[in-house]
Coordinates of C-alpha atoms in Angstrom, one line a residue:
M1377 CA -73.3 91.8 -4.4
I1378 CA -76.9 92.6 -6.0
H1379 CA -78.1 89.6 -7.8
P1380 CA -80.5 90.3 -10.6
P1381 CA -84.0 89.3 -10.2
E1382 CA -84.8 86.2 -11.7
D1383 CA -87.6 86.1 -14.2
S1384 CA -90.0 83.5 -14.7
S1385 CA -88.3 81.8 -17.8
T1386 CA -85.3 81.2 -15.6
R1387 CA -87.3 79.5 -12.9
I1388 CA -88.5 77.1 -15.4
C1389 CA -85.4 75.8 -16.8
T1390 CA -84.0 75.3 -13.2
A1391 CA -87.1 73.2 -12.4
V1392 CA -86.7 71.1 -15.5
I1393 CA -82.9 70.6 -14.9
H1394 CA -83.7 69.3 -11.5
E1395 CA -86.3 66.8 -12.6
E1396 CA -83.8 65.3 -15.0
V1397 CA -81.2 64.6 -12.6
D1398 CA -83.5 63.5 -10.2
S1399 CA -84.8 60.8 -12.7
D1400 CA -81.5 59.5 -13.1
V1401 CA -80.6 58.8 -9.4
E1402 CA -81.8 55.4 -8.0
I1403 CA -82.1 55.6 -4.3
L1404 CA -80.9 52.4 -2.9
S1405 CA -82.3 50.5 0.1
E1406 CA -80.4 49.5 3.1
H1407 CA -79.9 45.9 1.8
Q1408 CA -78.6 47.0 -1.3
V1409 CA -76.2 49.4 0.4
S1410 CA -75.1 46.6 2.7
E1411 CA -74.1 44.6 -0.6
V1412 CA -72.2 47.4 -2.4
E1413 CA -70.2 47.6 0.8
H1414 CA -69.4 44.1 0.9
P1415 CA -68.6 42.9 -2.6
S1416 CA -67.4 39.7 -1.5
Q1417 CA -70.5 38.3 -0.8
F1418 CA -71.5 38.6 -4.4
D1419 CA -71.8 35.3 -6.4
C1420 CA -68.9 35.7 -8.6
T1421 CA -68.2 31.9 -9.2
S1422 CA -70.4 31.2 -12.0
D1423 CA -67.9 31.6 -14.9
I1424 CA -64.7 30.9 -12.8
E1425 CA -63.3 27.7 -12.3
I1426 CA -61.8 27.6 -8.8
I1427 CA -58.7 25.4 -8.7
Q1428 CA -58.6 23.6 -5.2
P1429 CA -54.9 23.0 -3.9
R1430 CA -53.6 19.3 -4.1
P1431 CA -53.7 17.6 -0.7
P1432 CA -50.4 17.4 1.0
K1433 CA -48.5 14.2 0.6
R1434 CA -48.3 12.1 3.6
P1435 CA -45.1 12.6 5.5
I1436 CA -42.4 9.7 5.3
D1437 CA -41.4 8.1 8.4
A1438 CA -37.7 8.3 8.5
S1439 CA -37.7 5.3 10.7
T1440 CA -39.6 3.0 7.9
L1441 CA -36.9 3.7 5.3
E1442 CA -34.1 0.9 5.0
L1443 CA -30.8 1.5 3.7
P1444 CA -29.6 -1.1 1.0
Q1445 CA -27.1 -3.1 2.8
I1446 CA -23.9 -3.3 1.4
V1447 CA -22.4 -6.7 1.1
K1448 CA -18.7 -6.9 1.1
K1449 CA -17.7 -9.8 -1.1
P1450 CA -14.8 -12.0 0.5
R1451 CA -11.6 -11.2 -1.1
K1452 CA -10.0 -14.0 -3.5
R1453 CA -6.7 -15.0 -2.6
R1454 CA -4.4 -16.3 -5.2
S1455 CA -2.7 -19.2 -4.3
A1456 CA 1.2 -18.4 -4.1
L1457 CA 2.3 -21.3 -6.6
T1458 CA 0.2 -23.9 -8.0
S1459 CA 2.9 -25.4 -9.9
S1460 CA 4.7 -28.4 -9.0
A1461 CA 7.9 -27.2 -10.8
P1462 CA 10.8 -26.5 -8.6
L1463 CA 11.2 -23.5 -7.0
V1464 CA 14.6 -22.9 -6.3
T1465 CA 18.1 -25.0 -5.7
S1466 CA 19.0 -25.2 -2.3
I1467 CA 22.5 -24.8 -0.8
T1468 CA 23.0 -28.4 -1.3
G1469 CA 22.3 -28.4 -5.1
T1470 CA 19.0 -30.4 -4.6
T1471 CA 15.6 -28.9 -6.0
T1472 CA 12.9 -27.1 -3.4
T1473 CA 9.5 -27.9 -4.3
L1474 CA 6.4 -26.1 -3.0
A1475 CA 5.6 -29.3 -1.2
Q1476 CA 8.8 -28.9 0.7
H1477 CA 8.1 -25.4 1.5
T1478 CA 4.8 -26.3 2.7
H1479 CA 6.3 -29.2 5.0
L1480 CA 8.8 -26.8 6.2
I1481 CA 6.3 -24.0 7.0
A1482 CA 4.3 -26.7 9.0
T1483 CA 7.5 -28.0 10.6
I1484 CA 8.4 -24.5 11.8
A1485 CA 4.8 -23.6 13.1
R1486 CA 5.3 -26.7 15.3
S1487 CA 8.4 -26.0 16.7
S1488 CA 7.8 -22.5 17.5
S1489 CA 4.5 -22.6 18.6
N1490 CA 1.6 -25.1 19.2
T1491 CA -1.2 -22.8 18.0
V1492 CA -2.3 -22.7 14.2
L1493 CA -0.4 -19.7 12.3
D1494 CA -2.9 -17.3 11.0
T1495 CA -3.0 -16.1 7.2
F1496 CA -0.7 -13.0 8.0
E1497 CA 2.1 -15.2 9.5
Q1498 CA 1.7 -17.9 6.7
E1499 CA 2.3 -15.4 4.3
R1500 CA 5.3 -13.7 5.9
L1501 CA 6.7 -17.1 6.2
R1502 CA 6.2 -18.0 2.6
I1503 CA 7.8 -14.8 1.6
N1504 CA 10.6 -15.1 3.9
L1505 CA 11.3 -18.8 2.7
L1506 CA 11.4 -17.6 -0.6
S1507 CA 14.0 -14.7 -0.1
L1508 CA 16.1 -17.0 1.9
S1509 CA 16.0 -19.6 -0.8
S1510 CA 17.2 -17.1 -3.5
G1511 CA 20.0 -15.7 -1.0
R1512 CA 21.4 -18.9 -0.3
L1513 CA 21.5 -19.9 -3.9
A1514 CA 23.5 -16.7 -4.6
L1515 CA 25.8 -17.8 -1.5
K1516 CA 26.2 -21.3 -2.9
E1517 CA 27.5 -19.6 -6.4
T1518 CA 30.0 -17.5 -4.4
F1519 CA 31.3 -20.5 -2.5
E1520 CA 31.7 -22.8 -5.4
I1521 CA 33.8 -19.6 -7.1
M1522 CA 35.8 -19.2 -4.2
K1523 CA 36.9 -22.8 -3.4
I1524 CA 39.0 -23.0 -6.4
P1525 CA 42.3 -21.5 -5.4
K1526 CA 42.8 -20.6 -9.1
N1527 CA 39.7 -18.4 -9.0
R1528 CA 40.8 -16.8 -5.8
K1529 CA 44.4 -16.2 -7.2
E1530 CA 42.6 -14.5 -10.1
I1531 CA 40.3 -12.3 -7.8
A1532 CA 43.5 -11.3 -5.8
T1533 CA 45.1 -10.1 -9.0
L1534 CA 42.2 -8.2 -10.7
A1535 CA 40.2 -6.8 -7.5
S1536 CA 41.4 -3.5 -5.8
P1537 CA 42.2 -3.1 -2.0
M1538 CA 38.8 -1.3 -1.8
T1539 CA 36.8 -4.3 -3.6
L1540 CA 38.4 -6.9 -1.3
E1541 CA 37.6 -4.9 1.9
E1542 CA 33.9 -4.4 0.5
F1543 CA 33.8 -8.3 -0.2
M1544 CA 35.4 -8.8 3.5
L1545 CA 32.8 -6.4 5.1
G1546 CA 29.8 -7.9 3.1
M1547 CA 30.4 -11.6 4.0
Y1548 CA 30.8 -10.6 7.7
T1549 CA 27.6 -8.5 7.8
I1550 CA 25.7 -11.9 6.3
L1551 CA 27.4 -14.2 8.8
R1552 CA 26.0 -12.1 11.7
M1553 CA 22.8 -11.8 10.3
V1554 CA 22.5 -15.5 10.5
Q1555 CA 24.0 -15.8 13.9
E1556 CA 21.9 -13.0 15.2
S1557 CA 18.8 -14.9 14.3
C1558 CA 19.5 -17.6 16.1
P1559 CA 19.2 -17.2 19.9
G1560 CA 22.2 -18.5 21.9
S1561 CA 24.5 -19.0 19.2
S1562 CA 28.1 -17.3 19.4
L1563 CA 28.7 -14.1 17.5
S1564 CA 31.7 -13.7 15.3
R1565 CA 34.2 -10.8 15.8
P1566 CA 35.0 -8.5 13.2
S1567 CA 38.0 -8.5 11.3
E1568 CA 41.2 -6.6 12.8
I1569 CA 42.7 -5.9 9.3
T1570 CA 43.1 -2.2 9.0
G1571 CA 41.6 -2.2 5.6
A1572 CA 42.3 -0.2 2.5
S1573 CA 42.6 3.1 4.1
N1574 CA 46.2 2.7 4.3
A1575 CA 46.8 1.4 0.8
N1576 CA 48.3 4.4 -0.6
R1577 CA 51.2 4.7 1.4
M1578 CA 52.1 0.7 1.0
N1579 CA 54.5 -0.4 -1.6
R1580 CA 53.6 -3.2 -4.1
K1581 CA 54.4 -5.9 -1.6
G1582 CA 52.7 -4.6 1.3
L1583 CA 49.5 -4.0 -1.0
M1584 CA 49.6 -7.7 -2.2
T1585 CA 49.7 -8.8 1.4
L1586 CA 47.0 -6.5 2.5
I1587 CA 44.8 -8.0 -0.5
E1588 CA 45.6 -11.6 0.2
E1589 CA 44.7 -11.2 3.9
M1590 CA 41.5 -9.6 3.2
Q1591 CA 40.6 -12.2 0.9
K1592 CA 41.3 -15.0 3.3
E1593 CA 39.2 -13.2 5.9
A1594 CA 36.5 -12.9 3.6
W1595 CA 36.9 -16.6 2.5
G1596 CA 36.8 -17.7 6.1
F1597 CA 33.5 -15.8 6.7
L1598 CA 32.0 -17.3 3.6
K1599 CA 32.7 -20.6 4.7
Q1600 CA 31.5 -20.3 8.3
V1601 CA 27.9 -19.1 7.1
H1602 CA 27.8 -21.8 4.3
G1603 CA 28.2 -24.4 7.2
L1604 CA 25.8 -22.6 9.3
L1605 CA 23.1 -22.5 6.9
N1606 CA 23.3 -26.2 6.3
E1607 CA 22.2 -26.8 9.8
S1608 CA 18.2 -26.8 10.2
K1609 CA 18.1 -24.6 13.3
Y1610 CA 19.7 -21.6 11.6
W1611 CA 17.5 -22.1 8.6
E1612 CA 14.6 -22.3 10.3
S1613 CA 15.3 -19.5 12.8
L1614 CA 16.1 -17.1 10.2
S1615 CA 12.8 -17.7 8.2
S1616 CA 10.6 -17.8 10.9
R1617 CA 11.9 -15.2 13.5
S1618 CA 13.0 -12.6 11.0
T1619 CA 10.9 -10.0 9.4
A1620 CA 10.3 -10.0 5.8
E1621 CA 12.7 -6.8 5.5
H1622 CA 15.4 -8.7 7.3
V1623 CA 15.3 -11.6 5.1
E1624 CA 15.4 -9.6 2.0
K1625 CA 18.4 -7.4 2.9
F1626 CA 20.0 -10.9 3.5
R1627 CA 19.0 -11.9 0.1
D1628 CA 20.2 -8.6 -1.5
Q1629 CA 23.6 -8.7 0.3
C1630 CA 24.3 -12.2 -0.9
H1631 CA 23.3 -11.5 -4.6
A1632 CA 25.5 -8.5 -4.1
M1633 CA 28.7 -10.6 -3.0
R1634 CA 27.9 -12.8 -5.6
S1635 CA 28.0 -10.3 -8.4
L1636 CA 31.5 -8.6 -7.0
I1637 CA 33.1 -12.0 -7.1
E1638 CA 31.8 -12.8 -10.6
E1639 CA 33.0 -9.1 -11.9
H1640 CA 36.8 -9.9 -10.8
C1641 CA 36.7 -13.8 -12.0
P1642 CA 36.0 -13.6 -15.7
S1643 CA 37.4 -17.0 -16.0
H1644 CA 34.3 -18.6 -14.2
G1645 CA 31.8 -16.5 -16.5
K1646 CA 28.6 -14.8 -15.1
R1647 CA 25.4 -16.8 -14.5
T1648 CA 21.7 -15.4 -14.8
Q1649 CA 21.0 -13.6 -11.5
L1650 CA 18.0 -15.0 -9.8
R1651 CA 15.9 -12.9 -7.5

């Protein structure tokens, strides 16, 4: 390409432009260039507040921590009975007070062991004595009803063979519970009466004979257990050697037999049941 020749006016304008450009350019020294390349060295903190981080907290030594000790308050035990009023009526008709129960507990403790009974054993013995006394009271009331011939005749007339069989077996159960609680005592044999299973095939005379036999057998068991519980060795053995469940079963059985007899002897009248 052929460039047109430059005239003098063109060269003059070019020179003027170069001068203007050079006048606006500032030549930096090496020190200034270094400051530009490392701007972090500039003092920029004149108008800015630098927030220093908070010093870390001193670590807590776990070994110096002391957990609060839990103080377990002793359990307050309520006294069983604080009244001096009679608790129950004994089999002989006399009242039994708390002092007499306490004396009996001490007597049983000395006879069975020379060591002092701990709290658990004392509580178990106390419960057994109360349950046993309640059962003996119900047994005594049953005995008072059955010992009258007129009442026995009334019961034989109103009770069914199944009822008399239940009474006979219930009295035998009570008797064995008392005998088995005392080591060395002889055990009574169960009744050999066939029971009420054949009652449907009997005539009226045979039925009345069966009822009288079962009532007589039950009355014999009742008299026997009544006599055993008047002996201190059976009373103490049943209360000290038996579990609370065993004595409670004895109590419930005695009350059940009393209720059964009262229901079939209306002339005697019902009494308030004590548990």
